[in-house]
XYZ file of N, CA, C and O in Angstrom:
432
model
N 85.892 206.136 138.556
C 84.881 207.141 138.354
C 84.007 206.704 137.183
O 84.487 206.407 136.108
N 82.735 206.673 137.408
C 81.790 206.304 136.363
C 81.035 207.537 135.893
O 80.654 208.389 136.691
N 80.823 207.618 134.598
C 80.055 208.720 134.028
C 78.629 208.230 133.822
O 78.397 207.227 133.159
N 77.675 208.926 134.420
C 76.271 208.551 134.292
C 75.517 209.478 133.349
O 74.547 209.082 132.742
N 75.974 210.730 133.255
C 75.321 211.711 132.394
C 76.413 212.408 131.574
O 77.125 213.265 132.082
N 76.546 212.028 130.324
C 77.577 212.543 129.438
C 77.136 213.875 128.833
O 75.963 214.053 128.499
N 78.054 214.809 128.683
C 77.714 216.139 128.177
C 77.134 216.105 126.762
O 76.264 216.906 126.422
N 77.590 215.186 125.931
C 77.115 215.114 124.548
C 76.104 213.979 124.365
O 75.076 214.150 123.733
N 76.384 212.818 124.941
C 75.532 211.644 124.755
C 74.301 211.648 125.651
O 73.367 210.895 125.415
N 74.309 212.465 126.674
C 73.187 212.505 127.606
C 73.270 211.394 128.634
O 74.355 210.917 128.965
N 72.124 210.965 129.147
C 72.080 209.920 130.166
C 72.518 208.588 129.560
O 72.009 208.171 128.522
N 73.458 207.948 130.200
C 73.955 206.658 129.727
C 73.163 205.525 130.382
O 72.720 205.642 131.522
N 72.971 204.428 129.663
C 72.190 203.314 130.232
C 72.913 202.688 131.417
O 74.142 202.648 131.465
N 72.142 202.214 132.374
C 72.719 201.518 133.517
C 73.245 200.168 133.067
O 72.646 199.503 132.224
N 74.373 199.770 133.623
C 75.018 198.512 133.264
C 75.004 197.599 134.485
O 75.181 198.055 135.619
N 74.828 196.329 134.252
C 74.813 195.336 135.323
C 76.170 195.279 136.025
O 77.211 195.326 135.378
N 76.151 195.177 137.345
C 77.374 194.993 138.117
C 77.681 193.515 138.259
O 76.773 192.685 138.340
N 78.968 193.189 138.287
C 79.423 191.830 138.554
C 80.377 191.886 139.741
O 80.969 192.918 140.031
N 80.516 190.759 140.421
C 81.429 190.665 141.559
C 82.709 189.981 141.106
O 82.667 188.917 140.486
N 83.841 190.612 141.416
C 85.151 190.019 141.153
C 85.930 190.022 142.468
O 85.542 190.697 143.418
N 87.019 189.279 142.503
C 87.850 189.207 143.702
C 89.289 189.499 143.320
O 89.829 188.888 142.402
N 89.901 190.447 144.027
C 91.306 190.774 143.796
C 92.059 190.590 145.097
O 91.757 191.244 146.095
N 93.010 189.665 145.085
C 93.807 189.361 146.275
C 92.897 189.057 147.465
O 93.166 189.471 148.593
N 91.783 188.364 147.211
C 90.867 187.957 148.261
C 89.833 188.997 148.668
O 88.965 188.722 149.485
N 89.897 190.197 148.093
C 88.951 191.253 148.418
C 87.841 191.296 147.380
O 88.110 191.302 146.179
N 86.602 191.330 147.854
C 85.438 191.392 146.960
C 85.300 192.799 146.418
O 85.305 193.771 147.159
N 85.167 192.908 145.085
C 85.020 194.192 144.418
C 83.829 194.157 143.469
O 83.472 193.104 142.958
N 83.245 195.311 143.221
C 82.198 195.424 142.212
C 82.801 195.998 140.944
O 83.638 196.898 140.987
N 82.375 195.459 139.814
C 82.820 195.933 138.503
C 81.598 196.026 137.600
O 80.553 195.445 137.902
N 81.746 196.741 136.528
C 80.653 196.868 135.564
C 80.832 195.830 134.465
O 81.937 195.643 133.951
N 79.767 195.171 134.085
C 79.826 194.201 132.983
C 80.347 194.918 131.734
O 79.952 196.042 131.445
N 81.256 194.288 131.017
C 81.839 194.877 129.822
C 83.107 195.658 130.089
O 83.772 196.112 129.154
N 83.477 195.827 131.338
C 84.679 196.551 131.726
C 85.883 195.622 131.647
O 85.770 194.419 131.855
N 87.057 196.178 131.355
C 88.263 195.364 131.397
C 88.688 195.181 132.848
O 88.292 195.950 133.731
N 89.515 194.183 133.084
C 90.033 193.935 134.424
C 90.802 195.166 134.911
O 90.628 195.605 136.049
N 91.626 195.752 134.053
C 92.410 196.931 134.443
C 91.511 198.088 134.854
O 91.735 198.719 135.893
N 90.487 198.379 134.068
C 89.616 199.508 134.403
C 88.805 199.219 135.663
O 88.539 200.123 136.453
N 88.425 197.967 135.881
C 87.693 197.601 137.093
C 88.571 197.775 138.325
O 88.123 198.288 139.354
N 89.833 197.365 138.231
C 90.743 197.527 139.366
C 90.983 199.007 139.657
O 90.938 199.437 140.818
N 91.217 199.798 138.623
C 91.462 201.222 138.836
C 90.219 201.936 139.357
O 90.329 202.872 140.149
N 89.029 201.509 138.952
C 87.798 202.095 139.469
C 87.632 201.800 140.959
O 86.920 202.511 141.662
N 88.322 200.759 141.439
C 88.310 200.409 142.855
C 89.586 200.870 143.561
O 89.961 200.328 144.599
N 90.270 201.860 142.981
C 91.487 202.468 143.559
C 92.647 201.492 143.720
O 93.443 201.608 144.648
N 92.764 200.544 142.806
C 93.902 199.615 142.790
C 94.714 199.917 141.547
O 94.214 199.809 140.431
N 95.969 200.306 141.745
C 96.811 200.711 140.625
C 98.054 199.835 140.463
O 98.675 199.850 139.409
N 98.427 199.091 141.486
C 99.571 198.183 141.401
C 99.041 196.779 141.179
O 98.429 196.189 142.065
N 99.262 196.241 139.977
C 98.742 194.925 139.614
C 99.745 193.808 139.870
O 99.408 192.640 139.770
N 100.973 194.161 140.136
C 102.017 193.173 140.363
C 103.309 193.869 140.713
O 103.333 195.076 140.968
N 104.394 193.106 140.703
C 105.703 193.662 141.037
C 106.743 193.087 140.096
O 106.789 191.881 139.863
N 107.563 193.957 139.536
C 108.625 193.528 138.633
C 109.865 193.155 139.437
O 110.413 193.981 140.160
N 110.280 191.899 139.316
C 111.490 191.493 140.049
C 112.736 192.055 139.387
O 113.730 192.297 140.039
N 112.700 192.273 138.065
C 113.858 192.827 137.360
C 114.069 194.301 137.669
O 115.196 194.752 137.828
N 112.979 195.068 137.738
C 113.086 196.509 137.963
C 112.810 196.899 139.408
O 112.979 198.061 139.771
N 112.374 195.958 140.238
C 112.040 196.207 141.649
C 111.079 197.379 141.809
O 111.319 198.303 142.574
N 109.991 197.323 141.037
C 108.971 198.366 141.138
C 107.606 197.776 140.824
O 107.498 196.698 140.272
N 106.574 198.529 141.200
C 105.209 198.076 140.952
C 104.909 198.065 139.464
O 105.436 198.873 138.709
N 104.058 197.115 139.063
C 103.589 197.051 137.685
C 102.114 197.398 137.674
O 101.391 197.088 138.596
N 101.659 198.029 136.589
C 100.251 198.394 136.491
C 99.889 198.799 135.081
O 100.570 198.456 134.117
N 98.825 199.552 134.956
C 98.316 200.003 133.663
C 99.304 200.985 133.034
O 99.730 201.936 133.670
N 99.674 200.759 131.774
C 100.605 201.668 131.114
C 100.129 202.033 129.711
O 99.706 203.138 129.465
N 100.156 201.100 128.774
C 99.857 201.460 127.380
C 98.370 201.362 127.045
O 97.884 202.097 126.202
N 97.656 200.449 127.665
C 96.227 200.318 127.444
C 95.819 199.589 126.182
O 94.635 199.501 125.873
N 96.776 199.044 125.435
C 96.392 198.327 124.217
C 97.063 196.956 124.095
O 97.088 196.377 123.025
N 97.606 196.429 125.185
C 98.123 195.068 125.200
C 99.516 194.860 124.656
O 99.927 193.729 124.436
N 100.275 195.924 124.462
C 101.602 195.761 123.876
C 102.739 195.762 124.884
O 103.792 195.212 124.617
N 102.549 196.385 126.049
C 103.699 196.615 126.933
C 103.915 195.537 127.993
O 104.966 195.490 128.600
N 102.945 194.689 128.280
C 103.040 193.614 129.276
C 103.135 194.123 130.717
O 103.482 193.376 131.619
N 102.863 195.385 130.957
C 102.979 195.932 132.297
C 101.795 195.584 133.191
O 101.918 195.588 134.404
N 100.651 195.279 132.608
C 99.420 195.082 133.393
C 99.092 193.610 133.617
O 97.955 193.274 133.924
N 100.064 192.735 133.502
C 99.800 191.300 133.640
C 99.331 190.935 135.044
O 99.865 191.426 136.038
N 98.307 190.079 135.106
C 97.771 189.566 136.364
C 97.519 188.068 136.192
O 97.631 187.525 135.091
N 97.171 187.417 137.284
C 96.750 186.017 137.234
C 95.234 185.991 137.379
O 94.692 186.575 138.311
N 94.544 185.364 136.429
C 93.075 185.307 136.427
C 92.638 183.850 136.500
O 92.979 183.050 135.623
N 91.922 183.525 137.552
C 91.415 182.162 137.749
C 92.509 181.113 137.586
O 92.313 180.078 136.958
N 93.695 181.419 138.107
C 94.820 180.487 138.069
C 95.670 180.539 136.816
O 96.701 179.883 136.745
N 95.268 181.302 135.817
C 96.042 181.432 134.584
C 96.963 182.643 134.721
O 96.494 183.774 134.883
N 98.264 182.408 134.680
C 99.240 183.483 134.868
C 99.411 184.328 133.611
O 99.161 183.865 132.500
N 99.903 185.541 133.816
C 100.303 186.461 132.749
C 99.169 186.788 131.775
O 99.324 186.714 130.565
N 98.032 187.162 132.332
C 96.872 187.586 131.546
C 96.905 189.104 131.446
O 97.127 189.792 132.443
N 96.698 189.634 130.246
C 96.708 191.083 130.046
C 95.407 191.676 130.584
O 94.335 191.470 130.022
N 95.508 192.437 131.663
C 94.311 192.994 132.296
C 93.678 194.107 131.467
O 92.488 194.374 131.597
N 94.444 194.721 130.579
C 93.907 195.826 129.774
C 93.010 195.341 128.643
O 92.248 196.123 128.082
N 93.069 194.051 128.314
C 92.263 193.546 127.201
C 91.417 192.331 127.584
O 90.865 191.660 126.724
N 91.292 192.067 128.888
C 90.478 190.959 129.370
C 89.253 191.526 130.077
O 89.383 192.358 130.969
N 88.066 191.084 129.663
C 86.833 191.584 130.261
C 86.504 190.833 131.550
O 86.757 189.627 131.652
N 85.937 191.557 132.518
C 85.548 190.936 133.777
C 84.348 190.020 133.555
O 83.580 190.203 132.612
N 84.229 189.030 134.412
C 83.049 188.165 134.415
C 82.743 187.814 135.867
O 83.616 187.896 136.740
N 81.521 187.447 136.112
C 81.049 187.163 137.469
C 81.923 186.115 138.151
O 82.213 185.060 137.578
N 82.370 186.427 139.374
C 83.141 185.491 140.180
C 84.612 185.384 139.829
O 85.315 184.549 140.403
N 85.099 186.188 138.920
C 86.495 186.133 138.488
C 87.427 186.364 139.686
O 87.209 187.265 140.484
N 88.462 185.527 139.800
C 89.446 185.652 140.870
C 90.758 186.144 140.257
O 91.336 185.476 139.396
N 91.192 187.312 140.718
C 92.375 187.968 140.159
C 93.416 188.112 141.260
O 93.086 188.504 142.378
N 94.658 187.778 140.946
C 95.760 187.999 141.881
C 96.903 188.671 141.146
O 96.972 188.647 139.917
N 97.794 189.264 141.913
C 98.971 189.896 141.334
C 99.881 188.822 140.762
O 99.947 187.705 141.282
N 100.592 189.161 139.694
C 101.585 188.239 139.150
C 102.781 188.194 140.091
O 103.226 189.224 140.592
N 103.277 186.991 140.312
C 104.382 186.823 141.247
C 105.709 187.321 140.681
O 106.609 187.667 141.417
N 105.853 187.355 139.374
C 107.116 187.776 138.778
C 106.948 188.107 137.320
O 105.840 188.157 136.804
N 108.054 188.341 136.671
C 108.035 188.701 135.264
C 107.885 187.462 134.395
O 108.270 186.361 134.774
N 107.343 187.659 133.220
C 107.180 186.595 132.244
C 108.559 186.106 131.802
O 109.428 186.904 131.460
N 108.776 184.788 131.821
C 110.053 184.209 131.393
C 109.879 183.669 129.981
O 109.379 182.561 129.785
N 110.256 184.455 128.995
C 110.065 184.052 127.599
C 111.065 182.992 127.169
O 110.873 182.331 126.163
N 112.120 182.776 127.913
C 113.134 181.779 127.550
C 112.823 180.400 128.111
O 113.439 179.430 127.738
N 111.833 180.295 129.009
C 111.537 179.023 129.678
C 111.245 177.921 128.665
O 111.766 176.823 128.764
N 110.412 178.180 127.652
C 110.054 177.162 126.676
C 111.223 176.766 125.785
O 111.321 175.624 125.363
N 112.128 177.684 125.521
C 113.283 177.373 124.684
C 114.214 176.382 125.361
O 114.782 175.511 124.715
N 114.362 176.482 126.676
C 115.287 175.612 127.396
C 114.660 174.285 127.765
O 115.360 173.355 128.155
N 113.351 174.160 127.644
C 112.682 172.911 128.014
C 112.887 171.832 126.957
O 112.777 170.650 127.247
N 113.207 172.212 125.713
C 113.342 171.222 124.640
C 114.711 170.655 124.561
O 115.709 171.029 124.704
């Protein structure tokens, strides 16, 4: 839901739209919007799936602390969608699994 006429601020300026892709589907987003807010504005609330908890993952804390909103952006895994801004042509997919924080410890 976009607000075009705010009760206190009045008419808000129009913002440029950008095209993003989520799981192969073309979506419109507003420039300056976070990935999480763009997905939710397009009625997408499940950003991934937790293999440990066997449940959908999505927007939770909104400030980058909980790791619930992780997605893959342009091939980079585990990107926080709540603090990453959309850009033209961005390709977003659901994260395949949970972040493995022990992986680097065992590699050495």
